[in-house]
Each structure stands twice: as structure tokens, then as C-alpha cells.
XYZ file of C-alpha atoms in Angstrom:
327
model
C -0.100 0.079 -0.106
C 0.947 3.318 -1.020
C 1.970 6.174 1.800
C -0.897 8.141 0.648
C -3.263 5.005 0.503
C -2.526 4.689 4.236
C -2.883 8.273 5.120
C -6.201 8.124 3.437
C -7.230 4.720 4.998
C -5.882 5.903 8.662
C -8.223 9.175 8.126
C -11.371 7.739 7.223
C -11.361 4.943 9.982
C -10.355 8.349 12.242
C -13.315 9.992 10.772
C -15.764 6.987 10.921
C -14.922 6.487 15.003
C -13.966 10.223 16.172
C -16.906 11.662 18.420
C -18.070 14.650 17.134
C -17.495 16.627 20.505
C -17.118 20.413 20.412
C -12.927 20.431 21.729
C -14.039 23.260 23.723
C -14.645 20.593 26.971
C -17.562 21.804 29.425
C -16.858 25.204 30.150
C -16.266 26.917 26.339
C -14.646 30.361 26.735
C -16.420 33.129 26.842
C -14.820 35.224 24.043
C -12.247 33.078 21.906
C -10.763 34.221 18.101
C -11.232 32.148 15.343
C -7.610 30.754 14.902
C -7.890 29.504 18.736
C -11.014 28.026 18.132
C -10.425 23.988 17.714
C -13.734 22.297 16.428
C -15.224 20.800 13.599
C -18.356 20.441 11.150
C -19.480 23.834 11.703
C -21.973 25.914 9.801
C -22.477 29.900 10.155
C -25.298 31.455 9.314
C -25.362 35.414 8.913
C -28.407 36.405 10.832
C -29.576 40.061 9.361
C -32.342 40.592 11.988
C -29.785 40.486 14.793
C -26.514 41.673 12.555
C -24.501 38.717 14.256
C -22.866 36.083 12.464
C -23.520 32.843 14.652
C -21.539 29.660 14.014
C -22.861 26.286 15.308
C -20.789 23.021 16.117
C -21.124 19.933 17.982
C -20.437 19.462 21.418
C -21.334 16.008 22.526
C -25.038 15.742 23.138
C -25.356 19.412 22.592
C -24.992 21.691 19.789
C -22.864 24.987 20.814
C -23.746 28.362 19.249
C -20.772 31.483 19.202
C -21.440 34.874 17.682
C -19.222 37.121 15.874
C -19.439 40.422 14.556
C -16.660 40.139 12.200
C -15.704 36.419 12.090
C -12.852 36.593 13.748
C -13.821 37.360 17.590
C -16.230 34.733 18.445
C -18.719 35.196 21.842
C -21.174 34.231 23.982
C -21.043 30.612 23.794
C -24.520 29.035 24.164
C -26.253 25.534 24.221
C -28.988 25.890 21.424
C -30.118 22.286 21.853
C -29.218 19.564 24.283
C -31.021 15.926 23.760
C -33.054 15.685 26.460
C -33.656 12.247 28.918
C -35.175 9.417 26.911
C -35.307 11.069 23.057
C -35.558 8.709 20.299
C -37.412 6.398 22.579
C -34.608 5.660 24.662
C -32.197 4.539 22.007
C -28.527 4.824 23.424
C -27.298 8.125 21.956
C -23.956 8.974 21.389
C -23.498 11.981 19.969
C -24.579 15.019 17.672
C -22.902 15.405 14.363
C -22.748 18.643 12.010
C -25.536 20.862 13.219
C -26.457 23.436 10.664
C -28.568 26.680 11.327
C -30.983 27.883 8.248
C -33.265 30.946 8.297
C -36.674 30.000 6.700
C -39.974 31.781 6.453
C -39.746 33.322 9.825
C -38.279 30.675 11.706
C -35.278 29.450 12.909
C -34.319 25.597 11.782
C -31.582 23.470 13.232
C -30.895 20.186 11.063
C -28.181 17.933 12.739
C -27.514 14.456 12.855
C -27.737 12.001 15.672
C -25.167 9.046 16.124
C -26.651 5.978 18.189
C -25.151 2.627 19.276
C -28.426 1.170 18.849
C -27.630 -1.844 16.231
C -29.501 -2.831 13.078
C -31.087 -6.368 12.992
C -28.925 -7.137 9.718
C -25.279 -7.112 10.352
C -22.555 -7.728 7.414
C -19.586 -9.445 8.141
C -16.594 -8.114 8.056
C -17.637 -4.717 8.013
C -18.360 -1.843 10.574
C -21.653 -1.471 12.807
C -24.826 -0.711 11.546
C -26.805 1.336 13.857
C -29.337 4.039 13.960
C -27.869 7.209 12.717
C -30.220 10.072 11.194
C -30.930 13.594 10.637
C -33.240 15.636 12.163
C -35.253 19.064 11.797
C -35.935 21.389 14.969
C -37.629 24.406 15.006
C -37.255 27.594 17.035
C -37.843 31.578 16.933
C -34.364 32.513 17.850
C -31.152 31.607 16.673
C -30.098 30.757 19.756
C -33.155 28.510 20.641
C -34.811 26.817 22.634
C -35.073 24.540 19.489
C -37.748 21.820 19.533
C -38.115 18.792 17.563
C -40.974 17.755 15.449
C -40.812 13.969 16.171
C -39.179 11.645 18.526
C -37.086 9.999 15.536
C -35.326 11.051 12.744
C -37.002 13.336 9.867
C -35.271 11.080 7.089
C -36.538 7.544 7.245
C -35.828 5.710 10.337
C -34.175 2.458 8.686
C -31.729 4.559 6.402
C -27.923 5.741 7.726
C -28.262 9.404 7.047
C -25.885 11.861 7.977
C -24.911 15.834 7.202
C -28.715 17.133 6.179
C -28.719 20.563 4.964
C -31.967 22.642 3.538
C -32.507 23.839 -0.010
C -35.762 25.396 -1.620
C -36.696 25.093 -5.360
C -39.868 26.555 -7.110
C -41.160 27.415 -3.425
C -40.821 24.011 -1.997
C -38.305 22.844 0.547
C -36.172 20.006 0.359
C -33.831 18.503 2.817
C -30.566 16.924 1.057
C -28.086 14.592 2.909
C -25.489 11.621 2.575
C -26.837 8.356 3.048
C -23.916 6.692 4.502
C -21.574 3.940 3.228
C -21.317 2.066 6.203
C -25.116 0.596 4.845
C -25.136 1.088 1.188
C -21.080 0.761 0.622
C -20.922 3.448 -2.082
C -22.197 6.376 -0.246
C -24.463 8.948 -2.071
C -26.174 12.427 -1.761
C -30.125 12.043 -1.697
C -32.952 14.125 -1.342
C -36.461 14.304 -0.281
C -39.338 17.090 -0.195
C -40.079 18.691 2.551
C -43.741 19.602 4.303
C -44.084 23.426 4.067
C -43.163 24.078 7.625
C -40.273 21.404 7.324
C -42.133 18.644 9.928
C -41.447 15.923 8.203
C -40.644 14.593 4.694
C -42.965 13.814 1.699
C -42.312 11.309 -1.011
C -39.536 8.822 -1.728
C -35.533 9.451 -1.795
C -34.144 10.746 -4.767
C -30.620 10.106 -6.273
C -28.411 12.899 -7.303
C -25.063 11.222 -7.269
C -22.889 8.469 -5.701
C -19.400 8.808 -4.184
C -17.565 7.276 -6.796
C -18.763 9.518 -9.704
C -16.125 11.901 -7.953
C -13.084 12.484 -10.130
C -10.944 12.797 -7.460
C -12.286 10.731 -5.117
C -10.561 7.322 -3.914
C -11.715 4.311 -2.857
C -10.576 2.979 0.386
C -8.500 -0.147 -0.307
C -9.351 -1.619 3.688
C -13.020 -0.866 3.403
C -13.835 -0.768 -0.221
C -16.451 2.294 0.157
C -16.714 5.433 -1.321
C -17.580 7.987 1.581
C -20.009 10.912 0.855
C -19.979 14.021 3.457
C -21.331 17.613 3.700
C -23.907 18.813 1.022
C -24.267 22.670 0.806
C -26.051 24.457 -1.995
C -25.476 27.919 -3.198
C -26.398 29.927 -6.861
C -23.534 31.043 -8.221
C -23.145 34.700 -9.957
C -24.199 32.857 -13.455
C -27.674 31.764 -12.152
C -25.907 27.676 -11.866
C -26.943 25.640 -8.697
C -23.530 24.399 -7.170
C -22.968 22.295 -4.110
C -19.981 21.511 -2.384
C -19.522 17.947 -0.930
C -16.576 16.301 0.971
C -15.053 12.723 0.838
C -11.473 11.361 0.645
C -9.028 11.871 -1.987
C -5.255 11.501 -2.280
C -4.530 13.997 0.560
C -6.990 12.965 2.710
C -10.163 14.732 3.648
C -11.568 16.598 0.337
C -13.874 19.027 -0.729
C -15.217 19.468 -4.324
C -17.978 20.971 -5.758
C -20.502 19.801 -8.386
C -23.160 21.851 -10.510
C -26.203 20.688 -11.486
C -26.677 21.122 -15.519
C -30.492 21.657 -15.398
C -30.096 24.361 -12.692
C -32.383 21.963 -10.593
C -31.665 19.345 -7.523
C -32.214 16.512 -10.155
C -29.734 17.601 -12.204
C -27.531 16.098 -13.824
C -24.408 17.077 -11.694
C -21.530 17.573 -13.348
C -17.965 17.416 -10.857
C -15.509 19.911 -11.090
C -12.518 17.866 -11.803
C -10.174 19.219 -9.208
C -11.147 19.584 -5.704
C -11.798 22.794 -4.094
C -9.717 22.013 -1.179
C -7.409 18.970 -0.928
C -5.042 19.471 2.099
C -7.221 17.022 4.661
C -10.136 18.929 5.653
C -13.812 19.351 4.471
C -17.572 19.578 5.280
C -17.532 22.766 4.104
C -20.810 25.134 4.004
C -21.300 28.607 1.945
C -22.428 31.775 3.160
C -22.540 35.863 2.481
C -21.270 38.410 3.788
C -23.350 41.206 5.059
C -21.421 42.948 2.097
C -21.771 40.065 0.058
C -18.707 37.934 -0.354
C -18.675 34.464 -0.768
C -17.223 32.424 2.040
C -16.679 29.005 3.005
C -16.023 27.330 6.497
C -14.597 23.844 6.765
C -12.506 22.143 9.182
C -9.181 20.925 8.940
C -6.931 19.002 9.496
C -9.685 16.246 9.855
C -8.514 14.967 13.570
C -8.668 15.970 16.907
C -6.228 18.903 16.128
C -9.179 20.169 13.940
C -10.630 24.054 13.627
C -12.576 25.946 11.476
C -10.878 27.905 8.575
C -12.814 30.576 6.828
C -12.229 31.291 3.067
C -13.237 34.038 0.914
C -14.058 32.609 -2.363
C -13.804 33.027 -6.127
C -16.919 32.443 -7.869
C -15.848 32.519 -11.897
C -19.449 31.440 -13.121
C -17.609 27.814 -14.292
C -15.498 27.106 -11.042
C -15.233 27.369 -7.400
C -12.016 28.200 -5.986
C -10.494 29.544 -2.750
C -9.293 33.253 -2.788
C -7.422 33.393 0.722
C -8.002 32.828 4.015
C -9.028 35.117 6.712
């Protein structure tokens, strides 16, 4: 096995079993600078109502939030959701993964993934444990909560291993887009389902966007024989194209790429940018605009216990998505 292949395998295994904790411990600092943060799987909402940027991320069995005026100096750590006792019918919940904060039609929505130790009846020999793991939507009137769940189980089908769900609206209809995890299907996918108008539940059946193996920069795990899909996030680019950043593993470890929809719709077909956007063992990015209209991306790197959020100003050429500079 080559050195690069060994690093990729180690990265995948570390990613699978690393607890998605906030890395701040039980007492996060009241004020912290961006470059001193140790965190992963972050999302930033530019909240026009308050004039603050809100960064959310996992904190064990909670979701932690910080706010900022300038994206560098962060303050006011707040647990905006904590898993209540007996949640998900008392299943053995391990942690929360990859929370996202969205403002939609006058309310704030928290999309998150809950990981459990609840084993599926069907297990594969010589394979990772197949467990109840799913994405869920919660709602609040405030970006700092309290957030309430619509039901006592994942919003997505409970028999599917889903993660990293995000929100997208198309022609006035809301959709939940997510990764169908490789642990259940080997070749991970990006899929979507329609949501009810209040985002309380799904409508219809899952629809496939593409498979992890479709990424031209994606590598297969030599030990797992899998293709990973993580972290889909959408934006209309400056020529009106629908683009989606997403993450898998490449030659440099954890890697973020981008795909463009030829139809301009979720249904695609999706064309992958040949070169990845970020290939230095980092990813799970999301896109947002500053209050003065600059396109930004936040992702975590490296993909290990030293991970921290990195914020980049992006260049949108209309045909490609590129990193312009890091804050």
C-alpha cells in the first residue's frame, strides 16, 4: 500500500470513530478568536435580524453556538439544543454530528445528525457496525433556541443511515438533502427528499443526486472498499447555476469538491468539477455570504483531533469555485 493510501485509510477510520465533540470541554471560553478555536463540522448563519454571524457546531450531546460581528472574534457560547432524557425512544445516543442553522420563512431551523449505538438487525460480516443514525429537523423562533423537535425520531426514514442534512428551496418547495452513509450502502450517495411546508416531515421517496464514486478526485478505501459522501451544501453561483460543495476522501485525505447541476435543479444531472476545491485533509464545508455580499466558505481541517474551523473568501468564476484567501 502506498504512503498516500495508508494516510487516506487512517483518515477514514479516524473520521468514522472520532466523537463529534465541540473540543471546548464543559466550559467553553466566553470569548475566543477564530484561529484559537478547535472545532469541526461547523456552519455559519449570517443573521440579518440581529446583525451577528452565528457559528454552530457539535458539543457532545449538545449543539454549541458562538456569535461574531467580524468572523474573527467570537463570543457568547450558548447551548442551543441538548438531547433530553429518553429522546429517540430511549435509544443509546452517542453524540450529535454536523449541526446546521437555517433561517426560513420567519423561523430558525436546526438540522443535525444523531448517532446512536442502537444496532440494526442486519449486520454484515467483516464490516462496520450498522446502527441507527439519522438527520433531524428542529425549529425555534430565535437563532439561540430553544429548539424543539417535530418528532421523537429522525426526520429522514428511520431505516436509513443518514447524515449531514441541509436545506434547499426550489420553486417555492423545501427539500432536505443528505448523505446516505457508506456504512449502509458501501458506495455512499447524496440524496434528497421533499419536506412539508413547515419542514416538519418528509414527503414522497428519496431521490438520488449522485454517488461518491462519481467524484473524479475521490479515492476508494483499500481496506473498507467504500466511497464516502459527506457535507452537501448549496448555493446559486453568480451566473445562476446551482452548485453544491460536498466532501469525501482524495489523495490528500479528507477533501472537498464541488458539483454543478446542468438543469439548474436538484434533479441534475450533476457535473463534477475535476479538481477539488480543498485537498489538504479538510472539508465538510458550507457556503455563506457576508453582510456586504462576499462569498465565503467555512470548513474544518485537519480531519483529526486538532481540527479547527477555517474561513475562506471564495472566487466564483461562473464555471469554477476556487479559494481566494483565508481569513
